[in-house]
Amino acid sequence: MRTSIFGLALLATTALAVPAQAEELGGGFSVSGNAALVTDYRFRGVSFSDEDIAIQGGIDLEHDSGFYVGTWASSIEDSPVFGHTELDIYAGWSGEITSGLTLDVGVLAYIYPNGNVGDADYVEPYASLSYSIGPAEITTGIAYAPSQNAIGNDDNTYVYGDISVGIPQTPITVSGHLGYTNGSLSIDNDDDYVDWSLGAEAAFGMLSVGVAYVSTAVNGPLTDGTVVGTLGVSF
């Protein structure tokens, strides 16, 4: 569910999401997983892998009622504070509240298990609304991190909008993303910044190939615009 939580914003994060293939477990439960190799792990426009290749993957447990729990991890640039791995754990509820309109609400914990200097872990509740119109889906969402030690004892708000359109009779989906960060997770001592991306994905069964141009309004070695490629598999 991480990709549905953030739409193209985390795209995750990087480039594009891999739709998971859920396996029924009985009792209304199903499990799905995903893995990807990306040329750069971009989180809200900022490179977390020092513009190097990253390996990512996750697993989700969902119930027919709409409740879900999951975890997702990525390699990152090794540092004393964050270590070399990001581990996300999340739980929430997602469901259609009226025809074509889906609500997704939950909470996500960012954990850096290999960091050995200071406190880097923090928690961020989120909510989003998605509306489907034919082959198009429009999503708007917000993620709010309350004041915590790891983010400088201040809060942070991230709002975003995504649009994706499947091209009829092809395996290709094109997409766009616009995000705005305000608060303690801003960069270069700014109070806020904007990130955006444009991308396309081709899905072939369990496999997918994606490419996206990701950028921010902040000039810097880890925030300048770049092309991010993704090779993904879902299971």
Short mmCIF file of C-alpha atoms in Angstrom, two decimals:
data_model
loop_
_atom_site.label_atom_id
_atom_site.label_comp_id
_atom_site.label_asym_id
_atom_site.label_seq_id
_atom_site.Cartn_x
_atom_site.Cartn_y
_atom_site.Cartn_z
CA MET A 1 0.00 0.00 0.00
CA ARG A 2 2.95 2.40 0.21
CA THR A 3 2.58 3.37 -3.41
CA SER A 4 -1.13 4.06 -3.03
CA ILE A 5 -0.44 6.08 0.11
CA PHE A 6 1.81 8.51 -1.68
CA GLY A 7 0.75 8.06 -5.24
CA LEU A 8 3.53 9.47 -7.35
CA ALA A 9 4.85 11.48 -4.47
CA LEU A 10 7.14 8.79 -3.23
CA LEU A 11 7.75 7.90 -6.46
CA ALA A 12 7.55 7.04 -3.52
CA THR A 13 9.50 8.70 -4.40
CA THR A 14 11.27 7.40 -7.34
CA ALA A 15 9.80 6.87 -10.73
CA LEU A 16 6.66 4.79 -10.86
CA ALA A 17 4.89 2.22 -8.75
CA VAL A 18 4.61 -1.48 -9.44
CA PRO A 19 1.04 -2.69 -8.97
CA ALA A 20 1.07 -5.62 -6.57
CA GLN A 21 -0.47 -9.00 -7.36
CA ALA A 22 -2.43 -9.92 -4.24
CA GLU A 23 -2.58 -13.55 -3.12
CA GLU A 24 -5.65 -14.59 -1.14
CA LEU A 25 -4.95 -16.05 2.31
CA GLY A 26 -8.53 -16.73 3.40
CA GLY A 27 -10.64 -14.96 5.98
CA GLY A 28 -10.71 -11.84 3.80
CA PHE A 29 -6.94 -11.39 4.00
CA SER A 30 -4.54 -11.08 1.08
CA VAL A 31 -0.81 -10.48 0.80
CA SER A 32 1.23 -8.82 -1.94
CA GLY A 33 4.80 -7.76 -2.47
CA ASN A 34 6.99 -5.69 -4.73
CA ALA A 35 10.65 -5.13 -5.49
CA ALA A 36 12.45 -2.60 -7.64
CA LEU A 37 15.83 -1.43 -8.85
CA VAL A 38 15.93 2.36 -9.30
CA THR A 39 18.67 4.56 -10.73
CA ASP A 40 18.13 7.11 -7.93
CA TYR A 41 15.96 7.04 -4.79
CA ARG A 42 14.17 10.38 -4.90
CA PHE A 43 11.94 11.23 -1.93
CA ARG A 44 9.88 14.36 -2.52
CA GLY A 45 12.38 15.39 -5.13
CA VAL A 46 15.48 14.90 -2.97
CA SER A 47 18.00 12.12 -3.64
CA PHE A 48 18.35 9.81 -0.62
CA SER A 49 20.85 7.56 -2.43
CA ASP A 50 23.36 10.28 -3.38
CA GLU A 51 22.18 9.94 -6.99
CA ASP A 52 23.23 6.28 -7.03
CA ILE A 53 21.27 3.08 -7.72
CA ALA A 54 18.99 1.86 -4.92
CA ILE A 55 17.33 -1.48 -4.20
CA GLN A 56 13.78 -1.33 -2.82
CA GLY A 57 11.01 -3.69 -1.83
CA GLY A 58 7.95 -4.13 0.32
CA ILE A 59 5.15 -6.43 1.48
CA ASP A 60 1.55 -5.66 2.40
CA LEU A 61 -1.21 -7.47 4.26
CA GLU A 62 -4.73 -6.28 3.44
CA HIS A 63 -8.24 -7.18 4.54
CA ASP A 64 -11.46 -6.96 2.56
CA SER A 65 -12.69 -4.38 5.09
CA GLY A 66 -10.06 -1.96 3.73
CA PHE A 67 -7.61 -2.13 6.64
CA TYR A 68 -3.97 -2.82 5.81
CA VAL A 69 -0.47 -3.02 7.31
CA GLY A 70 2.80 -3.11 5.46
CA THR A 71 6.48 -2.45 5.33
CA TRP A 72 8.80 -1.07 2.67
CA ALA A 73 12.57 -0.61 2.60
CA SER A 74 15.20 1.03 0.46
CA SER A 75 18.96 1.28 0.40
CA ILE A 76 20.17 4.85 0.98
CA GLU A 77 23.49 6.70 1.04
CA ASP A 78 25.35 5.53 4.13
CA SER A 79 25.73 8.18 6.86
CA PRO A 80 26.26 8.22 10.65
CA VAL A 81 22.74 9.54 11.30
CA PHE A 82 20.69 7.47 8.85
CA GLY A 83 22.88 4.43 8.24
CA HIS A 84 22.47 2.64 4.92
CA THR A 85 18.81 1.55 5.06
CA GLU A 86 15.40 3.19 5.32
CA LEU A 87 12.61 1.00 6.71
CA ASP A 88 9.00 2.20 6.57
CA ILE A 89 6.21 0.58 8.58
CA TYR A 90 2.63 1.72 8.04
CA ALA A 91 -1.01 0.90 8.76
CA GLY A 92 -4.27 2.40 7.63
CA TRP A 93 -7.59 2.05 5.86
CA SER A 94 -8.45 2.53 2.21
CA GLY A 95 -11.84 2.24 0.55
CA GLU A 96 -14.33 3.72 -1.86
CA ILE A 97 -16.53 6.24 -0.06
CA THR A 98 -18.68 7.02 -3.10
CA SER A 99 -18.64 5.96 -6.74
CA GLY A 100 -15.17 6.56 -8.13
CA LEU A 101 -13.86 8.32 -4.99
CA THR A 102 -11.39 6.49 -2.72
CA LEU A 103 -10.18 7.60 0.71
CA ASP A 104 -6.86 6.41 2.16
CA VAL A 105 -5.88 7.30 5.75
CA GLY A 106 -3.15 5.95 8.01
CA VAL A 107 0.13 6.52 9.75
CA LEU A 108 3.68 5.77 8.62
CA ALA A 109 6.88 5.40 10.64
CA TYR A 110 10.23 6.18 8.98
CA ILE A 111 12.91 4.07 10.67
CA TYR A 112 16.67 4.11 10.10
CA PRO A 113 17.91 0.99 11.91
CA ASN A 114 21.59 1.39 11.03
CA GLY A 115 22.03 4.98 12.18
CA ASN A 116 24.25 5.40 15.22
CA VAL A 117 24.33 9.17 15.77
CA GLY A 118 21.27 10.92 17.18
CA ASP A 119 17.60 10.08 16.61
CA ALA A 120 16.49 9.86 12.97
CA ASP A 121 13.17 7.95 13.30
CA TYR A 122 9.89 9.84 12.98
CA VAL A 123 6.16 9.28 12.43
CA GLU A 124 3.89 10.87 9.83
CA PRO A 125 0.09 10.44 9.56
CA TYR A 126 -1.36 10.82 6.05
CA ALA A 127 -4.62 11.07 4.12
CA SER A 128 -5.49 11.16 0.42
CA LEU A 129 -8.48 11.21 -1.91
CA SER A 130 -8.37 9.59 -5.35
CA TYR A 131 -10.96 9.96 -8.11
CA SER A 132 -11.12 7.75 -11.18
CA ILE A 133 -12.47 9.04 -14.50
CA GLY A 134 -12.20 6.44 -17.24
CA PRO A 135 -8.49 5.66 -17.73
CA ALA A 136 -7.44 8.62 -15.55
CA GLU A 137 -6.95 8.84 -11.79
CA ILE A 138 -6.51 12.09 -9.89
CA THR A 139 -5.15 12.08 -6.33
CA THR A 140 -4.70 14.81 -3.77
CA GLY A 141 -3.20 14.18 -0.36
CA ILE A 142 -1.52 15.49 2.76
CA ALA A 143 1.09 14.06 5.14
CA TYR A 144 1.65 15.80 8.46
CA ALA A 145 4.60 15.07 10.75
CA PRO A 146 4.02 16.54 14.23
CA SER A 147 6.89 17.96 16.27
CA GLN A 148 9.44 15.22 17.09
CA ASN A 149 13.08 15.05 18.15
CA ALA A 150 14.20 13.57 14.84
CA ILE A 151 12.86 16.49 12.80
CA GLY A 152 14.14 19.29 14.99
CA ASN A 153 11.24 19.51 17.46
CA ASP A 154 9.11 21.21 14.83
CA ASP A 155 6.34 20.01 12.53
CA ASN A 156 6.17 19.51 8.77
CA THR A 157 3.35 19.45 6.22
CA TYR A 158 3.50 17.89 2.76
CA VAL A 159 0.64 18.38 0.29
CA TYR A 160 0.58 16.96 -3.20
CA GLY A 161 -1.46 16.27 -6.31
CA ASP A 162 -1.01 13.44 -8.80
CA ILE A 163 -2.58 12.49 -12.09
CA SER A 164 -2.09 9.27 -14.05
CA VAL A 165 -3.65 8.24 -17.34
CA GLY A 166 -3.55 4.80 -18.90
CA ILE A 167 -3.19 4.91 -22.68
CA PRO A 168 -5.97 2.71 -24.09
CA GLN A 169 -4.91 -0.56 -25.76
CA THR A 170 -1.33 -0.19 -24.55
CA PRO A 171 0.53 -1.24 -21.37
CA ILE A 172 1.64 2.38 -20.85
CA THR A 173 0.57 4.81 -18.12
CA VAL A 174 1.71 8.44 -18.11
CA SER A 175 1.73 10.47 -14.92
CA GLY A 176 2.48 13.79 -13.29
CA HIS A 177 3.12 14.93 -9.73
CA LEU A 178 3.34 18.25 -7.89
CA GLY A 179 4.25 18.46 -4.19
CA TYR A 180 4.83 21.18 -1.61
CA THR A 181 6.81 20.81 1.63
CA ASN A 182 6.51 23.32 4.48
CA GLY A 183 8.25 22.97 7.83
CA SER A 184 11.16 21.16 9.41
CA LEU A 185 11.76 18.75 6.51
CA SER A 186 12.47 21.56 4.06
CA ILE A 187 15.95 21.80 2.57
CA ASP A 188 18.78 24.36 2.43
CA ASN A 189 17.36 26.20 5.45
CA ASP A 190 14.32 27.23 3.43
CA ASP A 191 10.90 27.15 5.09
CA ASP A 192 9.36 25.42 2.09
CA TYR A 193 9.99 24.02 -1.38
CA VAL A 194 8.20 22.51 -4.38
CA ASP A 195 8.91 19.19 -6.10
CA TRP A 196 7.46 17.78 -9.29
CA SER A 197 7.80 14.91 -11.74
CA LEU A 198 6.60 13.67 -15.12
CA GLY A 199 6.84 10.00 -16.00
CA ALA A 200 5.67 6.94 -17.89
CA GLU A 201 5.46 3.25 -17.06
CA ALA A 202 4.97 0.13 -19.14
CA ALA A 203 3.62 -2.95 -17.34
CA PHE A 204 4.04 -6.51 -18.62
CA GLY A 205 2.38 -8.90 -16.21
CA MET A 206 4.47 -8.98 -13.05
CA LEU A 207 7.20 -6.80 -14.58
CA SER A 208 7.25 -3.07 -15.19
CA VAL A 209 9.66 -0.53 -16.60
CA GLY A 210 9.37 3.16 -15.73
CA VAL A 211 11.09 6.43 -16.43
CA ALA A 212 10.44 9.83 -14.87
CA TYR A 213 11.94 13.29 -14.77
CA VAL A 214 12.08 14.40 -11.12
CA SER A 215 13.01 17.87 -9.91
CA THR A 216 12.59 20.53 -7.22
CA ALA A 217 12.59 24.31 -7.12
CA VAL A 218 15.84 24.17 -5.10
CA ASN A 219 19.22 24.17 -6.85
CA GLY A 220 21.66 21.68 -5.39
CA PRO A 221 23.56 18.45 -6.08
CA LEU A 222 20.77 16.27 -4.62
CA THR A 223 17.77 18.35 -5.70
CA ASP A 224 18.44 19.25 -9.34
CA GLY A 225 16.31 17.68 -12.02
CA THR A 226 17.22 14.17 -13.11
CA VAL A 227 15.85 11.22 -15.05
CA VAL A 228 15.04 8.25 -12.83
CA GLY A 229 14.58 4.76 -14.24
CA THR A 230 12.81 1.89 -12.50
CA LEU A 231 12.74 -1.85 -13.15
CA GLY A 232 10.12 -3.45 -10.95
CA VAL A 233 8.42 -6.74 -10.19
CA SER A 234 5.23 -7.45 -8.22
CA PHE A 235 4.20 -10.71 -6.63
#
